[in-house]
XYZ file of C-alpha atoms in Angstrom:
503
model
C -40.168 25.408 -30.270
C -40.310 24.873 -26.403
C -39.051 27.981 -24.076
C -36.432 25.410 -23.143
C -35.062 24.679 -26.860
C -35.298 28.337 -27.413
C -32.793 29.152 -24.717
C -30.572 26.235 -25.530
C -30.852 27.883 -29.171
C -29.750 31.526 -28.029
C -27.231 30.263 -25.672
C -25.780 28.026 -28.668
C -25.978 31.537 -30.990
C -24.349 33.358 -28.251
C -21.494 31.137 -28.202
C -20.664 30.945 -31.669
C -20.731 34.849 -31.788
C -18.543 34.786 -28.609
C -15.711 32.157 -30.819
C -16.187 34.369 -33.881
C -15.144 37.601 -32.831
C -12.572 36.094 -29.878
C -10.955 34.589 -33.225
C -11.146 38.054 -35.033
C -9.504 39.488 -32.241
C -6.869 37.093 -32.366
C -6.318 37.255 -35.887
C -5.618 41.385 -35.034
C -4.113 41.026 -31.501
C -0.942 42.789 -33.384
C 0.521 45.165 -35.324
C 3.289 44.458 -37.142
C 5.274 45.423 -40.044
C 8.698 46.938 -41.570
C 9.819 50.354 -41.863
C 12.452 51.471 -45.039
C 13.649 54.450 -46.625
C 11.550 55.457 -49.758
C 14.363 56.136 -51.808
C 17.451 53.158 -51.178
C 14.439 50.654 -50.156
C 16.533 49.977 -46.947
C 15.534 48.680 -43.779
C 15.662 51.489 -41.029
C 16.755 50.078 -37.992
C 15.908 51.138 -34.366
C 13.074 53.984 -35.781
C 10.869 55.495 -32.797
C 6.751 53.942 -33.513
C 4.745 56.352 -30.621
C 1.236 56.148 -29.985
C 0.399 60.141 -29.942
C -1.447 61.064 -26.409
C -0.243 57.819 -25.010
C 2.775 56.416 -22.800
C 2.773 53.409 -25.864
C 5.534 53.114 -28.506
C 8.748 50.697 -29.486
C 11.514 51.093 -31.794
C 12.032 48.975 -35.067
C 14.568 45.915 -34.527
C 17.856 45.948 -36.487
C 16.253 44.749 -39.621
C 13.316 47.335 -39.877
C 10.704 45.109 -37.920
C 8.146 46.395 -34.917
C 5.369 45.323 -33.290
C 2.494 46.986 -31.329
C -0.105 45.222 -29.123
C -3.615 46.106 -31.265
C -5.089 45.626 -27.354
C -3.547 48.680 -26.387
C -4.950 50.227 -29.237
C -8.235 52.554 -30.616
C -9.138 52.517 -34.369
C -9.234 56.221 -33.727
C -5.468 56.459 -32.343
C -2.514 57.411 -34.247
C 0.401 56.205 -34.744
C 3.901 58.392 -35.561
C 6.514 56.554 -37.342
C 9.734 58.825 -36.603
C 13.518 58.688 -38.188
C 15.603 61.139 -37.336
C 16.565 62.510 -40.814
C 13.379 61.610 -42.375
C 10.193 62.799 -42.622
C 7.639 61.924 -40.087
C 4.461 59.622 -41.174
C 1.146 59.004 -39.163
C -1.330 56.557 -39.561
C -5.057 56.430 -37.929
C -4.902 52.643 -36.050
C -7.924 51.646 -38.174
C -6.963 52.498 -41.275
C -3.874 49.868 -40.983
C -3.837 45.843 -41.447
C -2.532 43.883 -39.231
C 0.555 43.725 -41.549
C 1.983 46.689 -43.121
C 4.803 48.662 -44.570
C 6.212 51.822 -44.223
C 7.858 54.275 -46.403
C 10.001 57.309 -44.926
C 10.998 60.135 -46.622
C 14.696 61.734 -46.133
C 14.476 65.192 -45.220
C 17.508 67.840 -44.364
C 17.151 71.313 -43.320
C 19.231 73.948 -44.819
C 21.120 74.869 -41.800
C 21.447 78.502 -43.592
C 17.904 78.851 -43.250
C 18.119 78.222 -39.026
C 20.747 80.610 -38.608
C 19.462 84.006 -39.831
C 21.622 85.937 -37.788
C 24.528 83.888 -38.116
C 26.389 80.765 -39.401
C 26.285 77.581 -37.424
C 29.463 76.890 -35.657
C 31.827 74.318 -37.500
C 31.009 70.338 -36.545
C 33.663 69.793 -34.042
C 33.104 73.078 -32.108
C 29.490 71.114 -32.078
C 31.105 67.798 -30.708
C 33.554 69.340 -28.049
C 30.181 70.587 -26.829
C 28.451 67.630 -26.150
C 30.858 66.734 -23.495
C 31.138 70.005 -21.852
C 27.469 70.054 -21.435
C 27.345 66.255 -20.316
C 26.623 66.800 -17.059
C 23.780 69.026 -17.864
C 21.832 67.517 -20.044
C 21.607 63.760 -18.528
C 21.052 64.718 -15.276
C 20.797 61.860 -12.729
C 17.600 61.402 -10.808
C 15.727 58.957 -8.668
C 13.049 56.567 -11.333
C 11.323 53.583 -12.093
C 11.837 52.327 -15.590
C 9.865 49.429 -17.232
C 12.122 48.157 -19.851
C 12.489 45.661 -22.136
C 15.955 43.896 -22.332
C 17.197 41.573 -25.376
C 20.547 39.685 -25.072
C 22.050 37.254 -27.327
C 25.666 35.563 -27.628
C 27.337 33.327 -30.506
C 30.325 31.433 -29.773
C 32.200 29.590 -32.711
C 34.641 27.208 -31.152
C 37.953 26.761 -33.898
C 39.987 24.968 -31.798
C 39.514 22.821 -28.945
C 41.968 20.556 -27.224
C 43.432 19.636 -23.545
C 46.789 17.954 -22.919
C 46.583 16.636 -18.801
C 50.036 17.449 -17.475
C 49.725 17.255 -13.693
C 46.736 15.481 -11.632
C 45.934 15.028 -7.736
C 42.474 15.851 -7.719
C 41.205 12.193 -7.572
C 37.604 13.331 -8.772
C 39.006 13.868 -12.176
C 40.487 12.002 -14.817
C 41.990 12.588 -18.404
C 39.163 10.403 -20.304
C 36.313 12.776 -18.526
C 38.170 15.401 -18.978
C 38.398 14.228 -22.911
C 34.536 12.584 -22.614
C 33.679 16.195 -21.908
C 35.159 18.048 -24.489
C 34.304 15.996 -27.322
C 30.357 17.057 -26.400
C 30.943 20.538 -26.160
C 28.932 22.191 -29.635
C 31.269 24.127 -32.026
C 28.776 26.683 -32.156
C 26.928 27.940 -29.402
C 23.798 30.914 -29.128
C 21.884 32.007 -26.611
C 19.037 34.496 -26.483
C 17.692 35.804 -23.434
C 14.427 38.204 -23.213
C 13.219 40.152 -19.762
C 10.584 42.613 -19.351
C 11.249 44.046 -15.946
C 11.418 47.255 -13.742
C 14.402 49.580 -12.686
C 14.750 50.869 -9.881
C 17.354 53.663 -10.100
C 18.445 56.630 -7.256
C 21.268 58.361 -7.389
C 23.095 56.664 -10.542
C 23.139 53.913 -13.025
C 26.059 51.752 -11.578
C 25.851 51.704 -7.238
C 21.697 51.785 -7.168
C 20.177 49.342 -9.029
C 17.405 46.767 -8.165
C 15.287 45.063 -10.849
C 12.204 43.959 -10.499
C 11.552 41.161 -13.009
C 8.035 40.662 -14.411
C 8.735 38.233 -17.724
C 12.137 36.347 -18.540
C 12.234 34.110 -21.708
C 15.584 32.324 -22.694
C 16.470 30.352 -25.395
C 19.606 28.563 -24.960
C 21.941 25.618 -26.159
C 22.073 22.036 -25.028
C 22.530 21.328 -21.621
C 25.360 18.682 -21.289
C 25.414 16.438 -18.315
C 29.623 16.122 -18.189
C 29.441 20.240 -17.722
C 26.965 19.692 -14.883
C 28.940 17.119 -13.357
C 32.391 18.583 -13.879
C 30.566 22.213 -11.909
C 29.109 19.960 -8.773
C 32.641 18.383 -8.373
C 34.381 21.808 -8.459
C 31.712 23.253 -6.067
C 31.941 20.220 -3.604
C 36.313 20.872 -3.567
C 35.626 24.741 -3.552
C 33.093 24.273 -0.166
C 35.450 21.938 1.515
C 37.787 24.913 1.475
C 38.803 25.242 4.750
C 39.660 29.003 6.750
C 43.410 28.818 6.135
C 43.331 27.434 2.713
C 42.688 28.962 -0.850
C 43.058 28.211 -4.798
C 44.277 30.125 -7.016
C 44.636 30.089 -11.569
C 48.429 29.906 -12.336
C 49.764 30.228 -15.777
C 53.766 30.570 -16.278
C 54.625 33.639 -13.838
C 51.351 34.851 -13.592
C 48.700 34.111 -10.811
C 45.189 34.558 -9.793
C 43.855 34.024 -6.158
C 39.917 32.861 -6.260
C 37.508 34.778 -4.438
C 35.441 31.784 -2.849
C 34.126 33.271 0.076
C 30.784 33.923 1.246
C 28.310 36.073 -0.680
C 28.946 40.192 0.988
C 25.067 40.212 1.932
C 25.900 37.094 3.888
C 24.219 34.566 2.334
C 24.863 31.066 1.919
C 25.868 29.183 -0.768
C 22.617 27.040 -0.910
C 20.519 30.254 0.019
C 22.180 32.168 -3.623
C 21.533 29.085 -5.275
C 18.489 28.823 -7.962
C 16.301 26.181 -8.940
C 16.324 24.804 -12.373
C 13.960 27.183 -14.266
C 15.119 30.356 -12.213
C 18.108 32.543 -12.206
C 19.688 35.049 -9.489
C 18.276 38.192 -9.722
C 21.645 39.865 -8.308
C 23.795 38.516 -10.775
C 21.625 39.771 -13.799
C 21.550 43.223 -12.127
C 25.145 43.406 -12.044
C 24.853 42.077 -15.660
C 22.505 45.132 -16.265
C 24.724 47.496 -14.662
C 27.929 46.731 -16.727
C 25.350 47.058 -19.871
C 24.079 50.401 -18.590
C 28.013 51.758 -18.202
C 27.882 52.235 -22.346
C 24.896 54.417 -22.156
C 26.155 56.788 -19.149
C 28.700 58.301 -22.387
C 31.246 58.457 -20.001
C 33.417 55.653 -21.594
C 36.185 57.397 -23.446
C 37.135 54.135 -25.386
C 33.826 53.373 -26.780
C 32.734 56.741 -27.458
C 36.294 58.353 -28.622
C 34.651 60.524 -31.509
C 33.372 62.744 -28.625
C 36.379 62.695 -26.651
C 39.597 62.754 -29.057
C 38.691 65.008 -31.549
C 41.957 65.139 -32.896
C 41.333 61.792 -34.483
C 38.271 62.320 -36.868
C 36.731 64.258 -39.523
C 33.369 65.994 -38.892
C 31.165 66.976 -41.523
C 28.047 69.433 -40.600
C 25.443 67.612 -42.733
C 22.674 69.362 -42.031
C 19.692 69.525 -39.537
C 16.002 68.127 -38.574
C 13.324 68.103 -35.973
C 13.417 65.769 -33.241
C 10.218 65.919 -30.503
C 10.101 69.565 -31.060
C 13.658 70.694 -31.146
C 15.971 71.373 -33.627
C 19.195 69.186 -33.902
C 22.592 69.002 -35.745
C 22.917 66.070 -38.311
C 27.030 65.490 -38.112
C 28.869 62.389 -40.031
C 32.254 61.399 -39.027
C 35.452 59.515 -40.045
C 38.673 57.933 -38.332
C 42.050 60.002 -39.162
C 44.467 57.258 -39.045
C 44.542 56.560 -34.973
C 40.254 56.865 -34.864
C 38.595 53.764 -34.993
C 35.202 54.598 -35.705
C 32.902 55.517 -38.690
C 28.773 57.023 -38.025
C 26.684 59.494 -37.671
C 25.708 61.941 -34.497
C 22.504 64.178 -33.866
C 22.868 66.894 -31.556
C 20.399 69.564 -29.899
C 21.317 72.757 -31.398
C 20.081 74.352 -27.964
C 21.385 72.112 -25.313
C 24.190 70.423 -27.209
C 22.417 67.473 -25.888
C 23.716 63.927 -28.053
C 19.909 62.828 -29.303
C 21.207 59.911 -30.892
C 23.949 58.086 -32.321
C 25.036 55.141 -34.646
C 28.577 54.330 -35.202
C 30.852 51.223 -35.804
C 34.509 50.205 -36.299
C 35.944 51.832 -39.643
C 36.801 49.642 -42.679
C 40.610 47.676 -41.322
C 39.845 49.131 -37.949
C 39.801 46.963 -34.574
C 39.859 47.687 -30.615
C 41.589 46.234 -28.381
C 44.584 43.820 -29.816
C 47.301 42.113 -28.462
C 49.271 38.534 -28.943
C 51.458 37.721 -25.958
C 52.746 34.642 -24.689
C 50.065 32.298 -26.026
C 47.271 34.248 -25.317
C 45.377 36.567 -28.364
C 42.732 38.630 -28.279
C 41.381 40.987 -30.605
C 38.168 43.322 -30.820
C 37.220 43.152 -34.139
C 33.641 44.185 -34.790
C 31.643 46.845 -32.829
C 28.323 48.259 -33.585
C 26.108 50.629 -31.448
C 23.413 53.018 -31.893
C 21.541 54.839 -29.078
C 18.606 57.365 -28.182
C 18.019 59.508 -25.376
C 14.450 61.304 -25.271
C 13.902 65.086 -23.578
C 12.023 64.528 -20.404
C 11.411 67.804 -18.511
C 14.668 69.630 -18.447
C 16.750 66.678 -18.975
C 17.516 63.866 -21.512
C 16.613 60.626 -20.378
C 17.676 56.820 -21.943
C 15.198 55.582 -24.462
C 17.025 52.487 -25.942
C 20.271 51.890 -27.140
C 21.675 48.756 -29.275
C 25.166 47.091 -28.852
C 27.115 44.468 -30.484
C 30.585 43.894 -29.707
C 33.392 41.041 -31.652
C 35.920 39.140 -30.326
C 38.656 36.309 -31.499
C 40.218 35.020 -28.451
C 42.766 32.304 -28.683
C 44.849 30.148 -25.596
C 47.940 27.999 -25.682
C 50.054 27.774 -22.606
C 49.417 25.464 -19.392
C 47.277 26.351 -17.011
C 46.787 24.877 -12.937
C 44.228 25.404 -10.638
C 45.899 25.249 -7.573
C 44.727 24.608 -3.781
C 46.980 26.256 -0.867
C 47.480 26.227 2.367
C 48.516 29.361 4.289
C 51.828 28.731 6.698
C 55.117 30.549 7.528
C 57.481 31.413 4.962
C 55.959 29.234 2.038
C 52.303 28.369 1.674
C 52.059 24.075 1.310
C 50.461 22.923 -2.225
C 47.594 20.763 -1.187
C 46.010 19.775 -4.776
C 46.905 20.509 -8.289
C 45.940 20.027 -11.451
C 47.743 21.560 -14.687
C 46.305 21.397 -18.682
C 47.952 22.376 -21.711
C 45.070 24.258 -23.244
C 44.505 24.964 -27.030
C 41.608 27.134 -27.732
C 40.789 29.453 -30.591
C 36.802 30.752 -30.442
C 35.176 34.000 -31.818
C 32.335 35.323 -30.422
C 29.711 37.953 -30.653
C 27.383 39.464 -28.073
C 24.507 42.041 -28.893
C 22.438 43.736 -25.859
C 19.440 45.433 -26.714
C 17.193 47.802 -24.059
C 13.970 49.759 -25.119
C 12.756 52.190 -22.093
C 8.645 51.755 -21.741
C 7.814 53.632 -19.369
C 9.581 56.451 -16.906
C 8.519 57.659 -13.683
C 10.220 59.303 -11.486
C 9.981 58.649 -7.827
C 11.813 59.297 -4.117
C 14.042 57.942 -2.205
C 12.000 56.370 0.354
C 10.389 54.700 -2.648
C 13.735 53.467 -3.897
C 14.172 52.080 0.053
C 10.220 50.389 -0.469
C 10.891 48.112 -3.002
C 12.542 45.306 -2.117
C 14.642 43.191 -5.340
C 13.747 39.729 -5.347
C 16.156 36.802 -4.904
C 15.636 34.822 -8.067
C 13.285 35.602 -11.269
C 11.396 32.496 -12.471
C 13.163 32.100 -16.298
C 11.015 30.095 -19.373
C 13.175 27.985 -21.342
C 12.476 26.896 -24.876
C 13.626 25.629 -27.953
C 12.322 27.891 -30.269
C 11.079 31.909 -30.324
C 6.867 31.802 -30.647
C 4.517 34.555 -30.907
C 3.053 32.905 -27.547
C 5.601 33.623 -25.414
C 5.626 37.395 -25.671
C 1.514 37.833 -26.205
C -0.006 40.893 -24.298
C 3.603 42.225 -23.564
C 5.749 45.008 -25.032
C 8.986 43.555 -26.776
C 11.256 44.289 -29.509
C 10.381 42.845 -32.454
C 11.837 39.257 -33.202
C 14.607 39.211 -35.849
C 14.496 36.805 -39.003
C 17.532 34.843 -37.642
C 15.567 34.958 -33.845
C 12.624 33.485 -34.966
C 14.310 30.484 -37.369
C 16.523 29.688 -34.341
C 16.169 26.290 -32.694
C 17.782 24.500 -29.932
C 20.299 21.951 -31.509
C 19.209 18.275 -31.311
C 22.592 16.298 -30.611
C 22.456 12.473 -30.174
C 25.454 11.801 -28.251
């Protein structure tokens, strides 16, 4: 064989090694699996997975599911599967396929056992504590947060229908109005996945700036009427001139529209995005209204802590979470309580660890049925984890999904004014008898990667972006998330597609 074959031979034998193991690795790239309880064979929703000795770890979706990048990952590591309740399990990263289950144990301590010199106090003495050491506990402090956000929404539209009573906005007509409508899906979802950095400094609402790295969003068909019907509103909403306004009138009630310039002073074509990018200030104020549940100050949504009178505590029992010893406390609605779950608190620092709690059998939220308008909360779910940083508790992830039946019937006008002396002068009008019956459901998701804390001249550096560049698709692949942190997929998730409609 020449010298030249030879190398042609060994370059050729190089390759195929190179495609061998690059397909190996690809074949590994993850590891995935479901976690359950031993005993009921149940799926154990948002369980911690931590990579000992490393910043790396997720939580298992709602059904049980998780994923780890293998990348990230030695044979020699370990990896703690953790369930507050349960016993812990931990697995050497080589000794595990790339598919795998996992079996937890339940495990109670015998509080008697804790308390030699003493009994532990009763369960609500234990929950009136939480809030008086609140302030304590989740203190507020300058950090960057890398954090993975989920949000999805279902809308089931019931009832759809518009009666035109009053017109004289020439760019609209009853058939487009009707042309419109008839297009509009029935049922409507939407998932939207970001991987992105928060910038926080002296709270969770007024400080805020993201710093998007990875936005994925699966949503519904776009329909061109929609589109149209939004430019012709934006063209009659820009012609606005200084001494006129609109406002939303239904029977005695009124709304004035806030059209006017963005605060920071931009304009409207400066705020606008392009088509595969959204405004980055109007998801942060979408992450800051998420962020309000977590901050436990939210007397409605967390009444079990807050109006004691209304439940039933029972003192379960206890366990070991990241070294410290916590309370294991179910509760139950009296008759005005709304809720149903379980708490875990520190038995130190009275710090809530983590909770999980929904609306009680026959219970709802907010309800009410006045002149044509319904609206009732009737499913809530949460659960939530913070994690002892230093001397304070810090947000780890928390999970909410919130139900709603909303129904309409009653005119309403959009009206255009013009300011003047004594009466303002009705410029344009237009006025719909709507019918509209929907129920929808929206679930927001946030797992906390990675926490630093930093100063504020930092928190002055960084400078939030105008828009974050968004991928649309049809469908939920493995692809679009490979090399990055998420929450694992759900079943429903993944078999999800993008309606085809042929209009």
């Amino acid at each position: 064989m020449s010298h030249s074959n030879m190398k042609k031979s060994t370059l050729l034998l190089l390759l195929t090694l190179l495609a061998m193991f690059t397909a190996m690795g690809q074949n590994h790239a993850t590891l995935r699996g479901v976690i359950y309880d031993e005993k009921t064979n149940e799926p154990l929703p948002y369980a911690n997975i931590i990579v000992l000795h490393k910043y790396i770890g997720s939580v298992s979706n709602e059904s049980g599911d998780f994923y780890l990048k293998r990348s990230d990952l030695y044979d020699t590591d370990t990896i703690s599967f953790q369930y507050i309740g349960y016993e812990t399990k931990k697995y050497l990263v080589g000794d595990l396929d790339s598919v795998f289950t996992v079996y937890l144990k339940e495990a109670l301590i015998n509080l008697n056992e804790t308390f030699v010199y003493g009994n532990p106090p009763d369960a609500k003495t234990i929950i009136k504590k939480v809030v008086e050491n609140k302030a304590a506990n989740y203190k507020i402090i300058g950090s960057k947060n890398q954090v993975f956000i989920r949000k999805r929404d279902v809308s089931d539209i019931e009832e759809l229908s518009t009666d035109l009573k009053k017109n004289s906005i020439s760019q609209l007509d009853e058939q487009m109005i009707q042309n419109t409508l008839v297009k509009i899906p029935r049922h409507l979802t939407s998932y939207t996945d970001m991987l992105g950095d928060l910038y926080f400094l002296s709270d969770h609402t007024d400080s805020l700036k993201v710093n998007p790295l990875r936005t994925v969003s699966l949503k519904e068909i776009e329909i061109a009427e929609l589109d149209q019907f939004g430019k012709i509103f934006e063209n009659l909403f820009n012609e606005t001139q200084d001494e006129e306004y609109w406002k939303v009138k239904t029977g005695i009630l009124s709304q004035k529209l806030d059209i006017e310039k963005d605060p920071d002073g931009d304009t409207l074509a400066e705020t606008k995005p392009g088509k595969d990018s959204t405004n980055v200030k109007y998801y942060a104020s979408n992450i800051r209204y998420w962020l309000k549940y977590a901050s436990i100050n939210d007397t409605r949504e967390w009444e079990f802590l807050y109006d004691t009178r209304k439940y039933q505590y029972d003192l379960l029992g206890g366990s070991h979470v990241n070294g410290e010893d916590v309370y294991i406390i179910d509760f139950v609605p009296k008759s005005g309580g709304e809720y149903i779950g379980r708490v875990y608190v520190s038995t130190t620092t009275y710090a809530l660890i983590r909770a999980d709690y929904e609306y009680a059998e026959g219970k709802t939220g907010r309800d009410f049925q006045l002149f044509g308008i319904g609206y009732t909360e009737d499913y809530f779910k949460a659960s939530i984890y913070f994690e002892k940083q230093d001397d304070s508790y810090q947000l780890k992830y928390f999970s909410k999904i919130s139900g709603a039946y909303f129904s309409l019937d009653r005119n309403i006008a959009l009206i255009k004014k013009k300011k003047r002396w004594l009466a303002d002068k009705t410029l344009n009008e237009i006025k719909v008898n709507m019918n509209l019956a929907v129920k929808t459901q929206a679930s927001v998701e946030a797992l906390f990667l990675e926490h630093q804390a930093i100063s504020e001249s930092q928190f002055n550096q960084y400078r939030q972006p105008r828009f974050m560049k968004v991928v649309y698709v049809d469908q939920f692949t493995d692809q679009l998330w490979d090399g990055y942190p998420i929450i694992e997929p759900t079943k429903r998730m993944r078999e999800y597609k993008k309606q085809d409609v042929d209009w």
